[in-house]
């Protein structure tokens, strides 16, 4: 009975953790220097236009009230529209779900194909040279930063195929990544660095 109670109550312990993460994330985003409305409109925006944007996104409200607007919209499934890509945040996340799942599954399969034979080899030769070699290799693998190790593993793939192992934005997203600023007559763009907050703030 105690085991089932642990299984049922364990997910409830994530609620205060998620709540705390949301508070910390919100505060850190708000501590970023600069005005989100000015970043959105550009350096030549008029005070009236900045005030209108601040009222539209609730930036003129107290910080605690902005946080409750964010929680309310998040509970309703309304995450707003990305200022950078000009599409709904949920749709933008949905476009990244499939490649993320494919990357995770391929990583798990690759890790199992490498780890299981090495573990079996080390177990069959406990205390011998293969065991020590596997231990040293696994220790180095854990110690190296994953981002650096991933880049190093890309080099042989690039030399074998003659192609750069990288991710390219699709044409539509690449065009949307540099929106023209309507407040700028010369067409220069000033992408907003606070897309998360502006997308989650009160519409």
mmCIF file with all atom_site columns, C-alpha atoms in Angstrom:
data_model
loop_
_atom_site.group_PDB
_atom_site.id
_atom_site.type_symbol
_atom_site.label_atom_id
_atom_site.label_alt_id
_atom_site.label_comp_id
_atom_site.label_asym_id
_atom_site.label_entity_id
_atom_site.label_seq_id
_atom_site.pdbx_PDB_ins_code
_atom_site.Cartn_x
_atom_site.Cartn_y
_atom_site.Cartn_z
_atom_site.occupancy
_atom_site.B_iso_or_equiv
_atom_site.pdbx_formal_charge
_atom_site.auth_seq_id
_atom_site.auth_comp_id
_atom_site.auth_asym_id
_atom_site.auth_atom_id
_atom_site.pdbx_PDB_model_num
ATOM 1   C CA . UNK A 1 1   ? 0.000  0.000   0.000   1.00 0.00 ? 1   UNK A CA 1
ATOM 2   C CA . UNK A 1 2   ? 2.858  2.336   0.815   1.00 0.00 ? 2   UNK A CA 1
ATOM 3   C CA . UNK A 1 3   ? 4.322  1.714   -2.648  1.00 0.00 ? 3   UNK A CA 1
ATOM 4   C CA . UNK A 1 4   ? 1.107  2.724   -4.411  1.00 0.00 ? 4   UNK A CA 1
ATOM 5   C CA . UNK A 1 5   ? 0.779  5.790   -2.211  1.00 0.00 ? 5   UNK A CA 1
ATOM 6   C CA . UNK A 1 6   ? 4.293  6.839   -3.204  1.00 0.00 ? 6   UNK A CA 1
ATOM 7   C CA . UNK A 1 7   ? 3.461  6.418   -6.905  1.00 0.00 ? 7   UNK A CA 1
ATOM 8   C CA . UNK A 1 8   ? 0.284  8.478   -6.567  1.00 0.00 ? 8   UNK A CA 1
ATOM 9   C CA . UNK A 1 9   ? 1.770  11.277  -4.483  1.00 0.00 ? 9   UNK A CA 1
ATOM 10  C CA . UNK A 1 10  ? 5.050  11.590  -6.359  1.00 0.00 ? 10  UNK A CA 1
ATOM 11  C CA . UNK A 1 11  ? 3.596  13.559  -9.314  1.00 0.00 ? 11  UNK A CA 1
ATOM 12  C CA . UNK A 1 12  ? 1.998  16.016  -6.882  1.00 0.00 ? 12  UNK A CA 1
ATOM 13  C CA . UNK A 1 13  ? 5.453  16.971  -5.646  1.00 0.00 ? 13  UNK A CA 1
ATOM 14  C CA . UNK A 1 14  ? 6.228  18.413  -9.064  1.00 0.00 ? 14  UNK A CA 1
ATOM 15  C CA . UNK A 1 15  ? 3.554  21.103  -8.679  1.00 0.00 ? 15  UNK A CA 1
ATOM 16  C CA . UNK A 1 16  ? 5.463  23.313  -6.205  1.00 0.00 ? 16  UNK A CA 1
ATOM 17  C CA . UNK A 1 17  ? 8.639  22.751  -8.227  1.00 0.00 ? 17  UNK A CA 1
ATOM 18  C CA . UNK A 1 18  ? 6.956  23.908  -11.439 1.00 0.00 ? 18  UNK A CA 1
ATOM 19  C CA . UNK A 1 19  ? 5.417  26.850  -9.593  1.00 0.00 ? 19  UNK A CA 1
ATOM 20  C CA . UNK A 1 20  ? 8.825  27.878  -8.255  1.00 0.00 ? 20  UNK A CA 1
ATOM 21  C CA . UNK A 1 21  ? 10.440 27.539  -11.681 1.00 0.00 ? 21  UNK A CA 1
ATOM 22  C CA . UNK A 1 22  ? 7.752  29.744  -13.220 1.00 0.00 ? 22  UNK A CA 1
ATOM 23  C CA . UNK A 1 23  ? 8.367  32.450  -10.608 1.00 0.00 ? 23  UNK A CA 1
ATOM 24  C CA . UNK A 1 24  ? 12.147 32.359  -11.036 1.00 0.00 ? 24  UNK A CA 1
ATOM 25  C CA . UNK A 1 25  ? 11.888 32.387  -14.836 1.00 0.00 ? 25  UNK A CA 1
ATOM 26  C CA . UNK A 1 26  ? 9.424  35.286  -14.792 1.00 0.00 ? 26  UNK A CA 1
ATOM 27  C CA . UNK A 1 27  ? 11.616 37.347  -12.476 1.00 0.00 ? 27  UNK A CA 1
ATOM 28  C CA . UNK A 1 28  ? 14.791 36.651  -14.462 1.00 0.00 ? 28  UNK A CA 1
ATOM 29  C CA . UNK A 1 29  ? 13.120 37.682  -17.720 1.00 0.00 ? 29  UNK A CA 1
ATOM 30  C CA . UNK A 1 30  ? 11.841 40.893  -16.136 1.00 0.00 ? 30  UNK A CA 1
ATOM 31  C CA . UNK A 1 31  ? 15.338 41.684  -14.825 1.00 0.00 ? 31  UNK A CA 1
ATOM 32  C CA . UNK A 1 32  ? 16.755 41.797  -18.365 1.00 0.00 ? 32  UNK A CA 1
ATOM 33  C CA . UNK A 1 33  ? 17.866 45.392  -19.061 1.00 0.00 ? 33  UNK A CA 1
ATOM 34  C CA . UNK A 1 34  ? 15.789 47.376  -21.502 1.00 0.00 ? 34  UNK A CA 1
ATOM 35  C CA . UNK A 1 35  ? 12.137 48.050  -22.219 1.00 0.00 ? 35  UNK A CA 1
ATOM 36  C CA . UNK A 1 36  ? 10.264 45.245  -24.050 1.00 0.00 ? 36  UNK A CA 1
ATOM 37  C CA . UNK A 1 37  ? 7.965  47.742  -25.767 1.00 0.00 ? 37  UNK A CA 1
ATOM 38  C CA . UNK A 1 38  ? 10.896 49.781  -27.057 1.00 0.00 ? 38  UNK A CA 1
ATOM 39  C CA . UNK A 1 39  ? 12.679 46.633  -28.204 1.00 0.00 ? 39  UNK A CA 1
ATOM 40  C CA . UNK A 1 40  ? 9.563  45.616  -30.093 1.00 0.00 ? 40  UNK A CA 1
ATOM 41  C CA . UNK A 1 41  ? 8.952  48.936  -31.825 1.00 0.00 ? 41  UNK A CA 1
ATOM 42  C CA . UNK A 1 42  ? 12.532 50.010  -32.369 1.00 0.00 ? 42  UNK A CA 1
ATOM 43  C CA . UNK A 1 43  ? 14.809 52.793  -31.254 1.00 0.00 ? 43  UNK A CA 1
ATOM 44  C CA . UNK A 1 44  ? 12.814 55.529  -33.061 1.00 0.00 ? 44  UNK A CA 1
ATOM 45  C CA . UNK A 1 45  ? 9.430  54.618  -31.609 1.00 0.00 ? 45  UNK A CA 1
ATOM 46  C CA . UNK A 1 46  ? 7.340  57.468  -30.263 1.00 0.00 ? 46  UNK A CA 1
ATOM 47  C CA . UNK A 1 47  ? 6.341  57.623  -26.583 1.00 0.00 ? 47  UNK A CA 1
ATOM 48  C CA . UNK A 1 48  ? 2.669  57.231  -27.498 1.00 0.00 ? 48  UNK A CA 1
ATOM 49  C CA . UNK A 1 49  ? 3.371  54.046  -29.469 1.00 0.00 ? 49  UNK A CA 1
ATOM 50  C CA . UNK A 1 50  ? 5.439  52.653  -26.591 1.00 0.00 ? 50  UNK A CA 1
ATOM 51  C CA . UNK A 1 51  ? 2.655  53.440  -24.124 1.00 0.00 ? 51  UNK A CA 1
ATOM 52  C CA . UNK A 1 52  ? 0.128  51.704  -26.384 1.00 0.00 ? 52  UNK A CA 1
ATOM 53  C CA . UNK A 1 53  ? 2.235  48.543  -26.598 1.00 0.00 ? 53  UNK A CA 1
ATOM 54  C CA . UNK A 1 54  ? 2.797  48.552  -22.846 1.00 0.00 ? 54  UNK A CA 1
ATOM 55  C CA . UNK A 1 55  ? -0.945 48.771  -22.260 1.00 0.00 ? 55  UNK A CA 1
ATOM 56  C CA . UNK A 1 56  ? -1.648 46.060  -24.853 1.00 0.00 ? 56  UNK A CA 1
ATOM 57  C CA . UNK A 1 57  ? 0.680  43.541  -23.246 1.00 0.00 ? 57  UNK A CA 1
ATOM 58  C CA . UNK A 1 58  ? -0.011 44.593  -19.652 1.00 0.00 ? 58  UNK A CA 1
ATOM 59  C CA . UNK A 1 59  ? 3.489  45.945  -19.121 1.00 0.00 ? 59  UNK A CA 1
ATOM 60  C CA . UNK A 1 60  ? 2.070  48.955  -17.301 1.00 0.00 ? 60  UNK A CA 1
ATOM 61  C CA . UNK A 1 61  ? 0.654  46.732  -14.576 1.00 0.00 ? 61  UNK A CA 1
ATOM 62  C CA . UNK A 1 62  ? 2.524  45.766  -11.371 1.00 0.00 ? 62  UNK A CA 1
ATOM 63  C CA . UNK A 1 63  ? 4.867  42.825  -11.701 1.00 0.00 ? 63  UNK A CA 1
ATOM 64  C CA . UNK A 1 64  ? 2.777  40.529  -9.496  1.00 0.00 ? 64  UNK A CA 1
ATOM 65  C CA . UNK A 1 65  ? -0.285 41.234  -11.633 1.00 0.00 ? 65  UNK A CA 1
ATOM 66  C CA . UNK A 1 66  ? 1.657  40.510  -14.815 1.00 0.00 ? 66  UNK A CA 1
ATOM 67  C CA . UNK A 1 67  ? 2.655  37.177  -13.316 1.00 0.00 ? 67  UNK A CA 1
ATOM 68  C CA . UNK A 1 68  ? -0.969 36.264  -12.613 1.00 0.00 ? 68  UNK A CA 1
ATOM 69  C CA . UNK A 1 69  ? -1.888 37.244  -16.187 1.00 0.00 ? 69  UNK A CA 1
ATOM 70  C CA . UNK A 1 70  ? 0.814  34.864  -17.334 1.00 0.00 ? 70  UNK A CA 1
ATOM 71  C CA . UNK A 1 71  ? -0.477 32.007  -15.143 1.00 0.00 ? 71  UNK A CA 1
ATOM 72  C CA . UNK A 1 72  ? -4.056 32.621  -16.237 1.00 0.00 ? 72  UNK A CA 1
ATOM 73  C CA . UNK A 1 73  ? -3.176 32.521  -19.926 1.00 0.00 ? 73  UNK A CA 1
ATOM 74  C CA . UNK A 1 74  ? -0.979 29.477  -19.415 1.00 0.00 ? 74  UNK A CA 1
ATOM 75  C CA . UNK A 1 75  ? -3.790 27.621  -17.633 1.00 0.00 ? 75  UNK A CA 1
ATOM 76  C CA . UNK A 1 76  ? -6.120 28.418  -20.556 1.00 0.00 ? 76  UNK A CA 1
ATOM 77  C CA . UNK A 1 77  ? -3.574 27.111  -23.047 1.00 0.00 ? 77  UNK A CA 1
ATOM 78  C CA . UNK A 1 78  ? -3.098 30.597  -24.446 1.00 0.00 ? 78  UNK A CA 1
ATOM 79  C CA . UNK A 1 79  ? 0.605  31.247  -24.851 1.00 0.00 ? 79  UNK A CA 1
ATOM 80  C CA . UNK A 1 80  ? 0.195  34.176  -27.197 1.00 0.00 ? 80  UNK A CA 1
ATOM 81  C CA . UNK A 1 81  ? 1.933  34.842  -30.480 1.00 0.00 ? 81  UNK A CA 1
ATOM 82  C CA . UNK A 1 82  ? 5.662  34.842  -31.010 1.00 0.00 ? 82  UNK A CA 1
ATOM 83  C CA . UNK A 1 83  ? 6.879  38.327  -31.844 1.00 0.00 ? 83  UNK A CA 1
ATOM 84  C CA . UNK A 1 84  ? 9.912  36.915  -33.626 1.00 0.00 ? 84  UNK A CA 1
ATOM 85  C CA . UNK A 1 85  ? 8.177  34.348  -35.861 1.00 0.00 ? 85  UNK A CA 1
ATOM 86  C CA . UNK A 1 86  ? 4.717  35.989  -36.034 1.00 0.00 ? 86  UNK A CA 1
ATOM 87  C CA . UNK A 1 87  ? 2.870  32.721  -35.336 1.00 0.00 ? 87  UNK A CA 1
ATOM 88  C CA . UNK A 1 88  ? 1.197  31.149  -32.303 1.00 0.00 ? 88  UNK A CA 1
ATOM 89  C CA . UNK A 1 89  ? 3.642  29.873  -29.710 1.00 0.00 ? 89  UNK A CA 1
ATOM 90  C CA . UNK A 1 90  ? 1.855  26.506  -29.467 1.00 0.00 ? 90  UNK A CA 1
ATOM 91  C CA . UNK A 1 91  ? 2.106  26.018  -33.228 1.00 0.00 ? 91  UNK A CA 1
ATOM 92  C CA . UNK A 1 92  ? 5.767  26.968  -33.080 1.00 0.00 ? 92  UNK A CA 1
ATOM 93  C CA . UNK A 1 93  ? 6.355  24.416  -30.321 1.00 0.00 ? 93  UNK A CA 1
ATOM 94  C CA . UNK A 1 94  ? 4.405  21.785  -32.295 1.00 0.00 ? 94  UNK A CA 1
ATOM 95  C CA . UNK A 1 95  ? 6.741  22.205  -35.265 1.00 0.00 ? 95  UNK A CA 1
ATOM 96  C CA . UNK A 1 96  ? 9.677  21.346  -32.982 1.00 0.00 ? 96  UNK A CA 1
ATOM 97  C CA . UNK A 1 97  ? 8.092  18.334  -31.274 1.00 0.00 ? 97  UNK A CA 1
ATOM 98  C CA . UNK A 1 98  ? 8.623  15.826  -34.089 1.00 0.00 ? 98  UNK A CA 1
ATOM 99  C CA . UNK A 1 99  ? 12.352 16.490  -34.654 1.00 0.00 ? 99  UNK A CA 1
ATOM 100 C CA . UNK A 1 100 ? 12.897 16.625  -30.883 1.00 0.00 ? 100 UNK A CA 1
ATOM 101 C CA . UNK A 1 101 ? 11.283 13.218  -30.380 1.00 0.00 ? 101 UNK A CA 1
ATOM 102 C CA . UNK A 1 102 ? 13.258 11.778  -33.300 1.00 0.00 ? 102 UNK A CA 1
ATOM 103 C CA . UNK A 1 103 ? 16.479 13.146  -31.826 1.00 0.00 ? 103 UNK A CA 1
ATOM 104 C CA . UNK A 1 104 ? 15.709 11.762  -28.358 1.00 0.00 ? 104 UNK A CA 1
ATOM 105 C CA . UNK A 1 105 ? 14.770 8.303   -29.660 1.00 0.00 ? 105 UNK A CA 1
ATOM 106 C CA . UNK A 1 106 ? 17.818 8.085   -31.905 1.00 0.00 ? 106 UNK A CA 1
ATOM 107 C CA . UNK A 1 107 ? 20.035 9.152   -28.988 1.00 0.00 ? 107 UNK A CA 1
ATOM 108 C CA . UNK A 1 108 ? 18.524 6.506   -26.710 1.00 0.00 ? 108 UNK A CA 1
ATOM 109 C CA . UNK A 1 109 ? 18.907 3.769   -29.340 1.00 0.00 ? 109 UNK A CA 1
ATOM 110 C CA . UNK A 1 110 ? 22.501 4.772   -30.031 1.00 0.00 ? 110 UNK A CA 1
ATOM 111 C CA . UNK A 1 111 ? 23.307 4.876   -26.312 1.00 0.00 ? 111 UNK A CA 1
ATOM 112 C CA . UNK A 1 112 ? 21.816 1.415   -25.766 1.00 0.00 ? 112 UNK A CA 1
ATOM 113 C CA . UNK A 1 113 ? 23.668 -0.061  -28.749 1.00 0.00 ? 113 UNK A CA 1
ATOM 114 C CA . UNK A 1 114 ? 26.949 1.245   -27.379 1.00 0.00 ? 114 UNK A CA 1
ATOM 115 C CA . UNK A 1 115 ? 26.438 0.873   -23.624 1.00 0.00 ? 115 UNK A CA 1
ATOM 116 C CA . UNK A 1 116 ? 24.992 -2.657  -23.463 1.00 0.00 ? 116 UNK A CA 1
ATOM 117 C CA . UNK A 1 117 ? 27.839 -4.411  -25.358 1.00 0.00 ? 117 UNK A CA 1
ATOM 118 C CA . UNK A 1 118 ? 30.441 -2.430  -23.429 1.00 0.00 ? 118 UNK A CA 1
ATOM 119 C CA . UNK A 1 119 ? 28.768 -3.280  -20.105 1.00 0.00 ? 119 UNK A CA 1
ATOM 120 C CA . UNK A 1 120 ? 28.575 -6.960  -21.066 1.00 0.00 ? 120 UNK A CA 1
ATOM 121 C CA . UNK A 1 121 ? 32.242 -6.945  -22.076 1.00 0.00 ? 121 UNK A CA 1
ATOM 122 C CA . UNK A 1 122 ? 33.245 -5.319  -18.786 1.00 0.00 ? 122 UNK A CA 1
ATOM 123 C CA . UNK A 1 123 ? 31.121 -7.748  -16.758 1.00 0.00 ? 123 UNK A CA 1
ATOM 124 C CA . UNK A 1 124 ? 32.587 -10.824 -18.445 1.00 0.00 ? 124 UNK A CA 1
ATOM 125 C CA . UNK A 1 125 ? 36.119 -9.531  -17.905 1.00 0.00 ? 125 UNK A CA 1
ATOM 126 C CA . UNK A 1 126 ? 35.785 -8.086  -14.425 1.00 0.00 ? 126 UNK A CA 1
ATOM 127 C CA . UNK A 1 127 ? 39.100 -6.801  -13.101 1.00 0.00 ? 127 UNK A CA 1
ATOM 128 C CA . UNK A 1 128 ? 40.869 -7.402  -16.409 1.00 0.00 ? 128 UNK A CA 1
ATOM 129 C CA . UNK A 1 129 ? 42.088 -5.078  -19.149 1.00 0.00 ? 129 UNK A CA 1
ATOM 130 C CA . UNK A 1 130 ? 38.710 -4.825  -21.029 1.00 0.00 ? 130 UNK A CA 1
ATOM 131 C CA . UNK A 1 131 ? 36.996 -3.852  -17.799 1.00 0.00 ? 131 UNK A CA 1
ATOM 132 C CA . UNK A 1 132 ? 39.508 -1.086  -17.143 1.00 0.00 ? 132 UNK A CA 1
ATOM 133 C CA . UNK A 1 133 ? 39.302 0.153   -20.737 1.00 0.00 ? 133 UNK A CA 1
ATOM 134 C CA . UNK A 1 134 ? 35.520 0.366   -20.617 1.00 0.00 ? 134 UNK A CA 1
ATOM 135 C CA . UNK A 1 135 ? 35.718 2.172   -17.285 1.00 0.00 ? 135 UNK A CA 1
ATOM 136 C CA . UNK A 1 136 ? 38.193 4.732   -18.617 1.00 0.00 ? 136 UNK A CA 1
ATOM 137 C CA . UNK A 1 137 ? 36.169 5.318   -21.797 1.00 0.00 ? 137 UNK A CA 1
ATOM 138 C CA . UNK A 1 138 ? 32.926 5.769   -19.869 1.00 0.00 ? 138 UNK A CA 1
ATOM 139 C CA . UNK A 1 139 ? 34.600 8.135   -17.408 1.00 0.00 ? 139 UNK A CA 1
ATOM 140 C CA . UNK A 1 140 ? 35.960 10.281  -20.219 1.00 0.00 ? 140 UNK A CA 1
ATOM 141 C CA . UNK A 1 141 ? 32.577 10.219  -21.940 1.00 0.00 ? 141 UNK A CA 1
ATOM 142 C CA . UNK A 1 142 ? 30.843 11.496  -18.822 1.00 0.00 ? 142 UNK A CA 1
ATOM 143 C CA . UNK A 1 143 ? 33.543 14.074  -18.101 1.00 0.00 ? 143 UNK A CA 1
ATOM 144 C CA . UNK A 1 144 ? 33.586 15.753  -21.516 1.00 0.00 ? 144 UNK A CA 1
ATOM 145 C CA . UNK A 1 145 ? 30.998 18.516  -22.095 1.00 0.00 ? 145 UNK A CA 1
ATOM 146 C CA . UNK A 1 146 ? 28.235 17.103  -24.327 1.00 0.00 ? 146 UNK A CA 1
ATOM 147 C CA . UNK A 1 147 ? 28.153 20.147  -26.627 1.00 0.00 ? 147 UNK A CA 1
ATOM 148 C CA . UNK A 1 148 ? 31.910 19.917  -27.281 1.00 0.00 ? 148 UNK A CA 1
ATOM 149 C CA . UNK A 1 149 ? 31.829 16.148  -27.745 1.00 0.00 ? 149 UNK A CA 1
ATOM 150 C CA . UNK A 1 150 ? 28.915 16.486  -30.161 1.00 0.00 ? 150 UNK A CA 1
ATOM 151 C CA . UNK A 1 151 ? 30.811 19.015  -32.253 1.00 0.00 ? 151 UNK A CA 1
ATOM 152 C CA . UNK A 1 152 ? 33.879 16.782  -32.320 1.00 0.00 ? 152 UNK A CA 1
ATOM 153 C CA . UNK A 1 153 ? 31.784 13.809  -33.468 1.00 0.00 ? 153 UNK A CA 1
ATOM 154 C CA . UNK A 1 154 ? 30.343 15.936  -36.289 1.00 0.00 ? 154 UNK A CA 1
ATOM 155 C CA . UNK A 1 155 ? 33.782 16.381  -37.845 1.00 0.00 ? 155 UNK A CA 1
ATOM 156 C CA . UNK A 1 156 ? 34.186 12.754  -39.067 1.00 0.00 ? 156 UNK A CA 1
ATOM 157 C CA . UNK A 1 157 ? 30.617 12.797  -40.407 1.00 0.00 ? 157 UNK A CA 1
ATOM 158 C CA . UNK A 1 158 ? 31.322 15.986  -42.330 1.00 0.00 ? 158 UNK A CA 1
ATOM 159 C CA . UNK A 1 159 ? 34.531 14.596  -43.790 1.00 0.00 ? 159 UNK A CA 1
ATOM 160 C CA . UNK A 1 160 ? 32.861 11.328  -44.795 1.00 0.00 ? 160 UNK A CA 1
ATOM 161 C CA . UNK A 1 161 ? 29.824 12.892  -46.463 1.00 0.00 ? 161 UNK A CA 1
ATOM 162 C CA . UNK A 1 162 ? 31.286 16.217  -47.553 1.00 0.00 ? 162 UNK A CA 1
ATOM 163 C CA . UNK A 1 163 ? 28.304 18.007  -46.022 1.00 0.00 ? 163 UNK A CA 1
ATOM 164 C CA . UNK A 1 164 ? 28.148 20.256  -42.982 1.00 0.00 ? 164 UNK A CA 1
ATOM 165 C CA . UNK A 1 165 ? 26.266 18.643  -40.129 1.00 0.00 ? 165 UNK A CA 1
ATOM 166 C CA . UNK A 1 166 ? 24.029 21.490  -39.097 1.00 0.00 ? 166 UNK A CA 1
ATOM 167 C CA . UNK A 1 167 ? 20.428 22.611  -38.881 1.00 0.00 ? 167 UNK A CA 1
ATOM 168 C CA . UNK A 1 168 ? 19.059 25.092  -41.369 1.00 0.00 ? 168 UNK A CA 1
ATOM 169 C CA . UNK A 1 169 ? 15.967 27.158  -40.913 1.00 0.00 ? 169 UNK A CA 1
ATOM 170 C CA . UNK A 1 170 ? 13.258 26.701  -43.464 1.00 0.00 ? 170 UNK A CA 1
ATOM 171 C CA . UNK A 1 171 ? 12.739 29.561  -45.854 1.00 0.00 ? 171 UNK A CA 1
ATOM 172 C CA . UNK A 1 172 ? 9.517  30.801  -44.281 1.00 0.00 ? 172 UNK A CA 1
ATOM 173 C CA . UNK A 1 173 ? 10.920 30.732  -40.749 1.00 0.00 ? 173 UNK A CA 1
ATOM 174 C CA . UNK A 1 174 ? 14.156 32.336  -41.918 1.00 0.00 ? 174 UNK A CA 1
ATOM 175 C CA . UNK A 1 175 ? 12.194 35.203  -43.425 1.00 0.00 ? 175 UNK A CA 1
ATOM 176 C CA . UNK A 1 176 ? 10.082 35.517  -40.306 1.00 0.00 ? 176 UNK A CA 1
ATOM 177 C CA . UNK A 1 177 ? 13.170 35.529  -38.104 1.00 0.00 ? 177 UNK A CA 1
ATOM 178 C CA . UNK A 1 178 ? 14.018 38.999  -39.414 1.00 0.00 ? 178 UNK A CA 1
ATOM 179 C CA . UNK A 1 179 ? 10.753 40.927  -39.456 1.00 0.00 ? 179 UNK A CA 1
ATOM 180 C CA . UNK A 1 180 ? 10.759 44.478  -40.758 1.00 0.00 ? 180 UNK A CA 1
ATOM 181 C CA . UNK A 1 181 ? 10.188 47.081  -38.127 1.00 0.00 ? 181 UNK A CA 1
ATOM 182 C CA . UNK A 1 182 ? 7.210  49.263  -39.077 1.00 0.00 ? 182 UNK A CA 1
ATOM 183 C CA . UNK A 1 183 ? 8.661  52.103  -37.027 1.00 0.00 ? 183 UNK A CA 1
ATOM 184 C CA . UNK A 1 184 ? 11.859 52.088  -39.090 1.00 0.00 ? 184 UNK A CA 1
ATOM 185 C CA . UNK A 1 185 ? 11.641 53.789  -42.507 1.00 0.00 ? 185 UNK A CA 1
ATOM 186 C CA . UNK A 1 186 ? 14.824 52.156  -43.730 1.00 0.00 ? 186 UNK A CA 1
ATOM 187 C CA . UNK A 1 187 ? 13.467 48.653  -43.056 1.00 0.00 ? 187 UNK A CA 1
ATOM 188 C CA . UNK A 1 188 ? 15.902 47.762  -40.307 1.00 0.00 ? 188 UNK A CA 1
ATOM 189 C CA . UNK A 1 189 ? 14.660 45.183  -37.865 1.00 0.00 ? 189 UNK A CA 1
ATOM 190 C CA . UNK A 1 190 ? 14.930 45.116  -34.105 1.00 0.00 ? 190 UNK A CA 1
ATOM 191 C CA . UNK A 1 191 ? 13.934 41.598  -32.986 1.00 0.00 ? 191 UNK A CA 1
ATOM 192 C CA . UNK A 1 192 ? 12.492 41.484  -29.511 1.00 0.00 ? 192 UNK A CA 1
ATOM 193 C CA . UNK A 1 193 ? 14.655 39.569  -27.054 1.00 0.00 ? 193 UNK A CA 1
ATOM 194 C CA . UNK A 1 194 ? 11.727 39.028  -24.693 1.00 0.00 ? 194 UNK A CA 1
ATOM 195 C CA . UNK A 1 195 ? 9.502  36.934  -26.914 1.00 0.00 ? 195 UNK A CA 1
ATOM 196 C CA . UNK A 1 196 ? 8.721  34.580  -24.038 1.00 0.00 ? 196 UNK A CA 1
ATOM 197 C CA . UNK A 1 197 ? 7.304  37.294  -21.817 1.00 0.00 ? 197 UNK A CA 1
ATOM 198 C CA . UNK A 1 198 ? 5.537  39.228  -24.549 1.00 0.00 ? 198 UNK A CA 1
ATOM 199 C CA . UNK A 1 199 ? 3.937  36.049  -25.841 1.00 0.00 ? 199 UNK A CA 1
ATOM 200 C CA . UNK A 1 200 ? 2.704  35.066  -22.385 1.00 0.00 ? 200 UNK A CA 1
ATOM 201 C CA . UNK A 1 201 ? 1.629  38.485  -21.177 1.00 0.00 ? 201 UNK A CA 1
ATOM 202 C CA . UNK A 1 202 ? -1.967 39.590  -21.211 1.00 0.00 ? 202 UNK A CA 1
ATOM 203 C CA . UNK A 1 203 ? -3.272 40.281  -24.687 1.00 0.00 ? 203 UNK A CA 1
#
